[in-house]
Short mmCIF file of C-alpha atoms and ligand atoms in Angstrom, two decimals:
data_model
loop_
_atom_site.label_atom_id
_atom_site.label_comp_id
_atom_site.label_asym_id
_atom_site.label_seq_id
_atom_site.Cartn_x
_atom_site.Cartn_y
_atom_site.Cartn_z
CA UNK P 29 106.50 130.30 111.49
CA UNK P 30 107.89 128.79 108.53
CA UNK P 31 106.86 129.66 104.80
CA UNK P 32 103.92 129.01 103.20
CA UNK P 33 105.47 127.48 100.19
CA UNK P 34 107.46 124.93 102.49
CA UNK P 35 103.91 124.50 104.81
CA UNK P 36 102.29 122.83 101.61
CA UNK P 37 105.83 121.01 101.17
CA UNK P 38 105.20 119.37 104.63
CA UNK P 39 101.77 118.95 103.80
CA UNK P 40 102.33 117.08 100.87
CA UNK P 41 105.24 114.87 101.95
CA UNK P 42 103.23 113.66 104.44
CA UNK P 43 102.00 110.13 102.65
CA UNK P 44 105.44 109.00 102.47
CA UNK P 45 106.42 110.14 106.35
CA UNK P 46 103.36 109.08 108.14
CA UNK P 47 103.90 105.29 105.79
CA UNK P 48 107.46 105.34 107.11
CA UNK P 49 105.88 105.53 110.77
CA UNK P 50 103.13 103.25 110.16
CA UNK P 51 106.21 100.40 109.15
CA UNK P 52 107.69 101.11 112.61
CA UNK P 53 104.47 101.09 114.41
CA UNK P 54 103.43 97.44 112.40
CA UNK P 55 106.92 96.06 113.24
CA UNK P 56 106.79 96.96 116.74
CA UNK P 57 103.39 95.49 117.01
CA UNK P 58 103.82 92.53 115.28
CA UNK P 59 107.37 91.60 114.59
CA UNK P 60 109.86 92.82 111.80
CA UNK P 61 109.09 89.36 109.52
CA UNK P 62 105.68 89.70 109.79
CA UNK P 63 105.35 93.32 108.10
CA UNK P 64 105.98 93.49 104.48
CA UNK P 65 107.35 97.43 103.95
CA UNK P 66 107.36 97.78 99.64
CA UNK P 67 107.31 101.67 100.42
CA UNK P 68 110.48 102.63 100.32
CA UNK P 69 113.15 102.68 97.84
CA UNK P 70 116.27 101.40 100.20
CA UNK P 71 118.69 99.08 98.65
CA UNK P 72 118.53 95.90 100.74
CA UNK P 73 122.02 94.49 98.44
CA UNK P 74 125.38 95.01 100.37
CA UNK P 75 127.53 97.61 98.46
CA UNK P 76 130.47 95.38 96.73
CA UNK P 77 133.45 94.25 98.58
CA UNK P 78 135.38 96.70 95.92
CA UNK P 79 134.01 99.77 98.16
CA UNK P 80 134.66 98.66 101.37
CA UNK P 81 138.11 97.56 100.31
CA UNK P 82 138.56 101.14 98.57
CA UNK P 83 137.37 102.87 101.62
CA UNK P 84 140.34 101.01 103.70
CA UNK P 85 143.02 101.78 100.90
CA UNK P 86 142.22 105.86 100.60
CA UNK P 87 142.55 106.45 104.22
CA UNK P 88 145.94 105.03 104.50
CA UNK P 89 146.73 106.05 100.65
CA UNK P 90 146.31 109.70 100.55
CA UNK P 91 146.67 112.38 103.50
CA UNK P 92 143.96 113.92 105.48
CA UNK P 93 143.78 117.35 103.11
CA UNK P 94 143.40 115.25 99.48
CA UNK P 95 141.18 112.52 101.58
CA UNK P 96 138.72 115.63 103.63
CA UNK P 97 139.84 118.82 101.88
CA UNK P 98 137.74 121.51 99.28
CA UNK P 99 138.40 120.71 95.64
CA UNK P 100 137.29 122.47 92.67
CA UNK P 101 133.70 122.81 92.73
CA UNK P 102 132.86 120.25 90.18
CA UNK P 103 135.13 117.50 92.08
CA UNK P 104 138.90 116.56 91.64
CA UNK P 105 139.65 116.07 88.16
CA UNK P 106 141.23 112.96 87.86
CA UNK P 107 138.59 111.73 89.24
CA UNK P 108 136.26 113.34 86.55
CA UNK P 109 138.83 111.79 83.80
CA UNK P 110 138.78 108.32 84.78
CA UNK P 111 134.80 108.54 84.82
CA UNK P 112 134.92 110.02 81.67
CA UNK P 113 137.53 107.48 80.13
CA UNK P 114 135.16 104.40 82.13
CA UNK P 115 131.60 106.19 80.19
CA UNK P 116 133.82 106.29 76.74
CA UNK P 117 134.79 102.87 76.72
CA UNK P 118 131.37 101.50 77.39
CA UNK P 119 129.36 104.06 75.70
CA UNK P 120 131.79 105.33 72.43
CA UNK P 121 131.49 109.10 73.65
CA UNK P 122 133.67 111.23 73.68
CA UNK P 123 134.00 112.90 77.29
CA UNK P 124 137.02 114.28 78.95
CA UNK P 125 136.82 115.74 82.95
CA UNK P 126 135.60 118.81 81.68
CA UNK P 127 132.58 117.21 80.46
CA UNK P 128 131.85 115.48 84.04
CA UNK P 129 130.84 117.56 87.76
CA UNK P 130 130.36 115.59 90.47
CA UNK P 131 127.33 115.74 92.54
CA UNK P 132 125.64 114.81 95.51
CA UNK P 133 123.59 111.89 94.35
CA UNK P 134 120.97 112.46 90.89
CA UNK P 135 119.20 114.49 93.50
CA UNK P 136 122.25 117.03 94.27
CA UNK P 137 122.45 116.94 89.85
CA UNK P 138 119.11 117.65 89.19
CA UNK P 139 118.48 120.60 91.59
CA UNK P 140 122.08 121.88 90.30
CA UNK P 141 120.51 121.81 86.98
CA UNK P 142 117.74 123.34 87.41
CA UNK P 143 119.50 126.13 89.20
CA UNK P 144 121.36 126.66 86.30
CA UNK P 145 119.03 126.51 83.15
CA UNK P 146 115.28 127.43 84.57
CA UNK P 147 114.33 131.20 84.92
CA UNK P 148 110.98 131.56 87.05
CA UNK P 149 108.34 130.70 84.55
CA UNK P 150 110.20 128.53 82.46
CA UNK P 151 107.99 125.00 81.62
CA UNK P 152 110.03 121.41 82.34
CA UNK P 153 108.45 118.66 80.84
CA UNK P 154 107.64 115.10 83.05
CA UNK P 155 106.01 112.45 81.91
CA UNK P 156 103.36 110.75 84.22
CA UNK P 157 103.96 108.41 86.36
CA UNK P 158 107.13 110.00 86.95
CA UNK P 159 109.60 110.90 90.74
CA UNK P 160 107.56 112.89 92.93
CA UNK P 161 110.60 115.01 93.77
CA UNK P 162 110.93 116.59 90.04
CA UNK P 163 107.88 119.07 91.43
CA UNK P 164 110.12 120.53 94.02
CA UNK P 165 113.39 120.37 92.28
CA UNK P 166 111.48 122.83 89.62
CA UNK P 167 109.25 124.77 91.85
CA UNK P 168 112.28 125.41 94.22
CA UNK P 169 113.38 127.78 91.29
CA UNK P 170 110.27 129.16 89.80
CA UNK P 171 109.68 126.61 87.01
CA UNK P 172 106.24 124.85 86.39
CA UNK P 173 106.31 121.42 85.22
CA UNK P 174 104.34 120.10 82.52
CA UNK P 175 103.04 116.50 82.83
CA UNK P 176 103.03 114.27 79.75
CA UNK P 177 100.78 111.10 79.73
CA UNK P 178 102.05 107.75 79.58
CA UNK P 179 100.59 104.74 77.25
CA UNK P 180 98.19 102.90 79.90
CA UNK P 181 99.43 99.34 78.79
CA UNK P 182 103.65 99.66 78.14
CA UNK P 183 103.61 103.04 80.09
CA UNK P 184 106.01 104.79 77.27
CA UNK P 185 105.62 108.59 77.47
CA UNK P 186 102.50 109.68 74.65
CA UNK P 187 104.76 111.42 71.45
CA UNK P 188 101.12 113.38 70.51
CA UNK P 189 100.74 114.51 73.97
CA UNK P 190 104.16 115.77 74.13
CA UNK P 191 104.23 117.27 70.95
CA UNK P 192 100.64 119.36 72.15
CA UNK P 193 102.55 120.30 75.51
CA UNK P 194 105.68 121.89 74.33
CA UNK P 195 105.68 125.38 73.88
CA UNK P 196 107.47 128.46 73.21
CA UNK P 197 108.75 128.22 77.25
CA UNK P 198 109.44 124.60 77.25
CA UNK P 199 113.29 124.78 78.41
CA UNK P 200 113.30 120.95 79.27
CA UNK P 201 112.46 117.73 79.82
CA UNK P 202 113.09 114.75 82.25
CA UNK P 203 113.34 111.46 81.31
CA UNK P 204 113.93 108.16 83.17
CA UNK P 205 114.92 105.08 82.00
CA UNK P 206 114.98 102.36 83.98
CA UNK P 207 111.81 104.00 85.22
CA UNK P 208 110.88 105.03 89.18
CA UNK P 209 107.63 103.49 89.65
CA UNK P 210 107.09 101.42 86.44
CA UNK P 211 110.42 99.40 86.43
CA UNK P 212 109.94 99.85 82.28
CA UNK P 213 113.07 100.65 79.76
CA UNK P 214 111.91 103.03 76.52
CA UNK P 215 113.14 101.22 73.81
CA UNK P 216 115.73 102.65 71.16
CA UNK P 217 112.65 103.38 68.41
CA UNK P 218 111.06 105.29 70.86
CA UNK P 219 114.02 107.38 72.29
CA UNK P 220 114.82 108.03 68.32
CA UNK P 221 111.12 109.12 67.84
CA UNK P 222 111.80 111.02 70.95
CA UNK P 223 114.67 112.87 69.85
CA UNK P 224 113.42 114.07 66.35
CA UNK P 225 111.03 115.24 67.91
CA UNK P 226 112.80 117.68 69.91
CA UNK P 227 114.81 118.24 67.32
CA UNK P 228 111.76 119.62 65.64
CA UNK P 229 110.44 121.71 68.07
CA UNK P 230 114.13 123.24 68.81
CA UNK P 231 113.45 124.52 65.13
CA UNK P 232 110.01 125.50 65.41
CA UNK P 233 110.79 127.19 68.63
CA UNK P 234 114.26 128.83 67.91
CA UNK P 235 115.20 128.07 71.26
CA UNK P 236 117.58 125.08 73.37
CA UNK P 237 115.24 122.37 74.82
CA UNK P 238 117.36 120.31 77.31
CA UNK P 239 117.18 116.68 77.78
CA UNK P 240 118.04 115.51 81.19
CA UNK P 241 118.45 111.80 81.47
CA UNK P 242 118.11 111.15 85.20
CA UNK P 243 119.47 107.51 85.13
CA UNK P 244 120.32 106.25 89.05
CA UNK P 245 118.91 102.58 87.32
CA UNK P 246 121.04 102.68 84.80
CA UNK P 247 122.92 99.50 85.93
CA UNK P 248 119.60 97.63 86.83
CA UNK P 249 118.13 95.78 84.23
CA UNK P 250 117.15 92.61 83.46
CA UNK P 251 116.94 89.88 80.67
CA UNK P 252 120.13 91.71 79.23
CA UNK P 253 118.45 94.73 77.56
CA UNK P 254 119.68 97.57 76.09
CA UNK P 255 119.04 101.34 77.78
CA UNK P 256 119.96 103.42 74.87
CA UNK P 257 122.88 106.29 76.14
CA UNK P 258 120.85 109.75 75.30
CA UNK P 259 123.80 111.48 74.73
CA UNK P 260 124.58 109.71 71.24
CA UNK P 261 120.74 110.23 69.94
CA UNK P 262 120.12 114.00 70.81
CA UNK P 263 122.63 116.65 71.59
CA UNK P 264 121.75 119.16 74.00
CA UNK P 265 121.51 115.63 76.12
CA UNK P 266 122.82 115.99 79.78
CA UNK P 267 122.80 113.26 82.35
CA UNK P 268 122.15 112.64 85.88
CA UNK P 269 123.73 109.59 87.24
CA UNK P 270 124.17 107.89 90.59
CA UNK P 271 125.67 105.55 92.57
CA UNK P 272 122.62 105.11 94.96
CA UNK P 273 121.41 101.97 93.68
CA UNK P 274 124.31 100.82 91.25
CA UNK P 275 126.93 100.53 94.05
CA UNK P 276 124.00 100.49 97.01
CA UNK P 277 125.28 103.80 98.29
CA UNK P 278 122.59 105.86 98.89
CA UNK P 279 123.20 107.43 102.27
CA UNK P 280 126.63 108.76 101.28
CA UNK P 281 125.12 110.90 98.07
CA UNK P 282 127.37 110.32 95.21
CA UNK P 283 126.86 110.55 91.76
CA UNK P 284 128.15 113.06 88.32
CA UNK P 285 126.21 114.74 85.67
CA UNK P 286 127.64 114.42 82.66
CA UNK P 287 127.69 117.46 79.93
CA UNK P 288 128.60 116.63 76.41
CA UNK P 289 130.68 119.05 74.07
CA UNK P 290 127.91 119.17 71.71
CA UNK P 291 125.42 120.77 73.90
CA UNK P 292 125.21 124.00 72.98
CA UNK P 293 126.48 126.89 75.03
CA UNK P 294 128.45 123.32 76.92
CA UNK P 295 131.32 126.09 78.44
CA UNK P 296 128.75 128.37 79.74
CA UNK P 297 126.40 125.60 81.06
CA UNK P 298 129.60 123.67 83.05
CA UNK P 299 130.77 127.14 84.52
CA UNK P 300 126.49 128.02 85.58
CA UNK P 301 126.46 124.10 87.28
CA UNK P 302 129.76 124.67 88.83
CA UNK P 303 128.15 127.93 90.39
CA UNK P 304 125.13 126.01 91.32
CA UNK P 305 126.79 123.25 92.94
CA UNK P 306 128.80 126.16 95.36
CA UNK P 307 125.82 128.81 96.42
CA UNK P 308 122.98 125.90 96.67
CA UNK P 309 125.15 124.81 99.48
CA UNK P 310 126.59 121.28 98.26
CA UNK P 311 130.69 123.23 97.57
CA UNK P 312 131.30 119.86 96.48
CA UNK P 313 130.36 116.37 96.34
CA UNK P 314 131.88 114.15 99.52
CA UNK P 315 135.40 114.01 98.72
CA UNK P 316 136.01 110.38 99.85
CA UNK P 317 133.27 108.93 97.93
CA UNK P 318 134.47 110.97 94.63
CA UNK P 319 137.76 108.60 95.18
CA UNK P 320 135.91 105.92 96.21
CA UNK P 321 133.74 105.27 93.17
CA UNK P 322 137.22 106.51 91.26
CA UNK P 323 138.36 103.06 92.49
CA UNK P 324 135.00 100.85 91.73
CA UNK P 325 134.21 101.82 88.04
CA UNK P 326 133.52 98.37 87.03
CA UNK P 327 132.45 97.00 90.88
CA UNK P 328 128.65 95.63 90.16
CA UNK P 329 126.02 95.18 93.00
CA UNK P 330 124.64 91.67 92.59
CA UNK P 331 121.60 91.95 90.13
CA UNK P 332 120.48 88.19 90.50
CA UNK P 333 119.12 89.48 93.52
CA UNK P 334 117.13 91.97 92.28
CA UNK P 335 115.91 89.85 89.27
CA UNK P 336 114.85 86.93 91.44
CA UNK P 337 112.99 89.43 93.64
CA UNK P 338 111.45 90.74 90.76
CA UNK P 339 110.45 87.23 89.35
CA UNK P 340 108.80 86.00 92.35
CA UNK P 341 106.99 89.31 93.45
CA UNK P 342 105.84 89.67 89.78
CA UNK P 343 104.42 85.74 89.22
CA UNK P 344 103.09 85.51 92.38
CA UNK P 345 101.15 88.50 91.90
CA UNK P 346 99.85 87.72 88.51
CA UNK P 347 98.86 84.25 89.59
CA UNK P 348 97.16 85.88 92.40
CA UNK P 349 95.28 87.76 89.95
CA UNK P 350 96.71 91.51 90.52
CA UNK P 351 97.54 93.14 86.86
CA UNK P 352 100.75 94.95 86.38
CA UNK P 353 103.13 94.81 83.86
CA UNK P 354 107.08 93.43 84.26
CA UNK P 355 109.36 95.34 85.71
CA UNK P 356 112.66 95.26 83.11
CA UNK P 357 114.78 97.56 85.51
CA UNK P 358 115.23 99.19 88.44
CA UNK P 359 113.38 97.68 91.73
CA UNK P 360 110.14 98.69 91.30
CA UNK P 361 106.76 96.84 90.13
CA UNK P 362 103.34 99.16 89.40
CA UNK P 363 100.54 97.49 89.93
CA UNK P 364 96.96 98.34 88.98
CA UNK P 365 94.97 99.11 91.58
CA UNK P 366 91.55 96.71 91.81
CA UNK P 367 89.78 99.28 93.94
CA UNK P 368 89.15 102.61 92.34
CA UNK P 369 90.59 104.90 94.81
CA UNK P 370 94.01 103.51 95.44
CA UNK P 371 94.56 105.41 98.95
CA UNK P 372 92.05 103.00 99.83
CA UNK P 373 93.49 99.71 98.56
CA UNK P 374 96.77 100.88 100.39
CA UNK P 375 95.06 101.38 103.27
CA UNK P 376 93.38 98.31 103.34
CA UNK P 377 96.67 96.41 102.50
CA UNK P 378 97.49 97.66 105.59
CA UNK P 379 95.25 95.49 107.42
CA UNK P 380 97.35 92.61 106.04
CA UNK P 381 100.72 94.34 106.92
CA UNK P 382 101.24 95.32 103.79
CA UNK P 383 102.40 98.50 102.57
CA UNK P 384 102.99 100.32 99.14
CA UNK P 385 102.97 103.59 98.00
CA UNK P 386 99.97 105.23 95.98
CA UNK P 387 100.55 105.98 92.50
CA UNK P 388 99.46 109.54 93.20
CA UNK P 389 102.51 110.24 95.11
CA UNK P 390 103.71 110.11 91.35
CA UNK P 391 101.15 111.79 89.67
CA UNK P 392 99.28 108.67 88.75
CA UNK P 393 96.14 107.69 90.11
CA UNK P 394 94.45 104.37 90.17
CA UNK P 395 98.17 102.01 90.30
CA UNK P 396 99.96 101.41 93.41
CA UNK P 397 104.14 100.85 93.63
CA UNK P 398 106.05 98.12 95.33
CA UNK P 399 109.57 98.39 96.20
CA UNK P 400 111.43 95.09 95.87
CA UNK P 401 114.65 96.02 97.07
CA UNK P 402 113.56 93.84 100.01
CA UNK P 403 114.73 90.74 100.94
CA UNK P 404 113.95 87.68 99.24
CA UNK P 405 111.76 86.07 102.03
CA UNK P 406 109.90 89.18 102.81
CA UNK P 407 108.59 88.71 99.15
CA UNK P 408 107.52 84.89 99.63
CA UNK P 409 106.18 85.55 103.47
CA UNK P 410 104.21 88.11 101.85
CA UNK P 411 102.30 86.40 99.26
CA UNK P 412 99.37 84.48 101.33
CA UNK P 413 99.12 87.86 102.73
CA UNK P 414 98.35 89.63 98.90
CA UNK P 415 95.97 86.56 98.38
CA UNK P 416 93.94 87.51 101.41
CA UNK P 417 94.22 91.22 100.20
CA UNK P 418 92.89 89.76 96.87
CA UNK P 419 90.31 87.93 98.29
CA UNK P 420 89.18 90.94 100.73
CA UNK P 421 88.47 93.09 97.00
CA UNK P 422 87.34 90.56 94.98
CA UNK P 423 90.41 89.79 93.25
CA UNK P 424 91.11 86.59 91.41
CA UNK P 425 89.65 83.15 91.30
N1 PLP S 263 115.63 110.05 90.42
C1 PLP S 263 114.88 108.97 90.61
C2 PLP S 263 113.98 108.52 89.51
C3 PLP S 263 114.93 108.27 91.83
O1 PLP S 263 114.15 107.18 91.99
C4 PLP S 263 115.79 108.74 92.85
C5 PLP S 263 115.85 108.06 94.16
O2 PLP S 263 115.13 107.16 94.49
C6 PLP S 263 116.56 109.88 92.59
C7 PLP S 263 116.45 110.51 91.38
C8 PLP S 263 117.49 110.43 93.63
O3 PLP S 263 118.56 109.54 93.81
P1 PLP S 263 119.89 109.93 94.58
O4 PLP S 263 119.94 109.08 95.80
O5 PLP S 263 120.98 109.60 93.62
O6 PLP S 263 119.85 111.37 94.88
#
């Protein structure tokens, strides 16, 4: 018999499985373009040329025990430097190798550091709607998160709620910009607001209150607008990146966390992630993706994609008569649900072959998400199919 703790695990992953079946049951039913899947978070954008091409180069470049072998935990250093020297240059920091371990995706980073800073008990701060997966990460080593509400109409994280919710065990918080399910970017006044008030509380408290920037969208946004690099506003700032969704690599879990010099106790916290990344069973990150990426700092997926996706998916929803707010990043729209129990509306979108996630699976009722990271014609073939939805719950003219 398996533990009780990972029984309710199973339990409560089951939305997102039994969705994932449903999609192959529709498709089988009625034919792969006439079921339109939003649920799930899969790039449909071909990784760039640059990776393919890099993949081709290493294998004849370096021999088999550089290309497959054990490294240093936190991944081959030159590798480390050049991602350090490629962050510098766009970002002004200041980061050498030491100040980089690579990981196995944001995922791998985030359960690494929460391995290494959370004793059981200690509080980590989310703020709603926010990635299901933060519960486990923190209850897989004893922490209890703390859920911070969100403004209901530009869904930034509530500054009075957070400042009520931080306590004398706070030990840190998650933020995620571009956001996973909202598609919003905080703006630079708010992440400054954000800051001093950490600041503060660091005071008040006596004790280090993390920041952990978990930023796998950092490459996806739109219109040209700025995502602030935490690093520079707050210091005890670390990030999770990934190449997931900037390179369309999710399957071969690669990304870095990045710990500044001027987080304090910096040594002690690279030598504890180091650690973390051995004994939670990673060792390392895949050694030919940590060249790989070496080679594709500056390769781009193509965002046009994403942006015309998000155009189309976001008019033609509005003009339906749906209300949700546009996405500025990342692939994801949140829509407001027009029936008030929005298992329901997802379960009567899938009537029309239609199928989103509910925006419980992220700690917010009442708002459904929809991947885009579709292709384009899924998106138009499924519009008459939302107007029928609409017209089913009263939506619209
Ligand atoms: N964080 C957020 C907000 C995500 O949406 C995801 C994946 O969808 C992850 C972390 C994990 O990404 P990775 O594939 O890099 O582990």
């Amino acid at each position: 018999m398996i533990a009780k703790n990972m029984q309710d695990l199973v339990n409560n992953s089951s939305t997102i499985r039994a969705m994932f079946e449903e999609g192959k049951r529709l498709k089988k039913l009625y034919g792969e373009d006439k079921v339109f899947d939003f649920s799930l978070g899969n790039p449909n954008v071909q990784a760039p040329k640059q990776v393919e091409d890099a993949i081709s180069e290493l294998i004849k470049e370096y021999p088999s025990p550089i290309l497959h072998g054990y490294m240093n935990n936190s991944g081959y250093e030159f590798v480390r430097e050049k991602i350090a020297d490629h962050i510098n240059q766009k970002q002004g920091t200041d980061l050498a190798a030491e100040n980089i371990v690579m990981t196995v995706g944001a995922a791998g980073g985030l359960n690494v550091i929460c391995k290494t800073l959370l004793d059981p008990g200690d509080e980590v701060v989310v703020f709603r709607p926010y990635f299901g997966e933060y519960r486990a990460y923190v209850s897989n080593v004893g922490g209890k998160l703390i859920e911070v509400s969100s403004n209901s109409d530009t869904f930034y994280p509530d500054l009075e709620d957070l400042e009520k919710k931080i306590s004398s065990k706070t030990k840190m918080l998650i933020i995620n910009t571009p956001n996973n399910p909202t598609g919003v970017v905080y703006p630079e006044d708010f992440i400054i607001d954000l800051c001093s008030l950490l600041e503060a509380k660091q005071k008040e408290y006596q004790r280090q209150i993390y920041l952990i920037s978990d930023e796998p969208y950092r490459e996806l946004v739109y219109d040209g607008l700025f995502v602030p690099y935490l690093t520079k506003y707050y210091k005890n700032t670390i990030v999770a990146y990934s190449y997931s969704k900037s390179l369309s690599l999710p399957g071969e879990r690669i990304g870095y966390l990045v710990i500044p010099k001027e987080v304090e106790d910096a040594g002690e916290v690279c030598a504890g992630i180091n650690v973390a990344t051995r004994i939670l069973g990673f060792v390392n990150a895949p050694s030919l993706m940590q060249l790989v990426v070496a080679k594709c700092l500056n390769a781009k997926v193509n965002i046009e994609f994403y942006e015309k996706n998000r155009n189309k998916l976001y008019e033609g929803l509005r003009d339906i008569g749906f209300e949700c707010i546009k996405p500025q990043g990342a692939f994801y729209l949140f829509m407001k649900s027009p029936m008030e129990n929005e298992v329901d509306f997802c379960e009567l979108a899938k009537k029309h072959n239609i199928l989103m996630v509910a925006g419980s699976s992220f700690s917010s009722p009442g708002y459904v998400r929809l991947a885009y990271c579709t292709s384009y014609e899924t998106i138009c073939n499924a519009l008459p199919a939302f107007k029928a939805l609409a017209k089913e719950c009263g939506v619209g003219k």
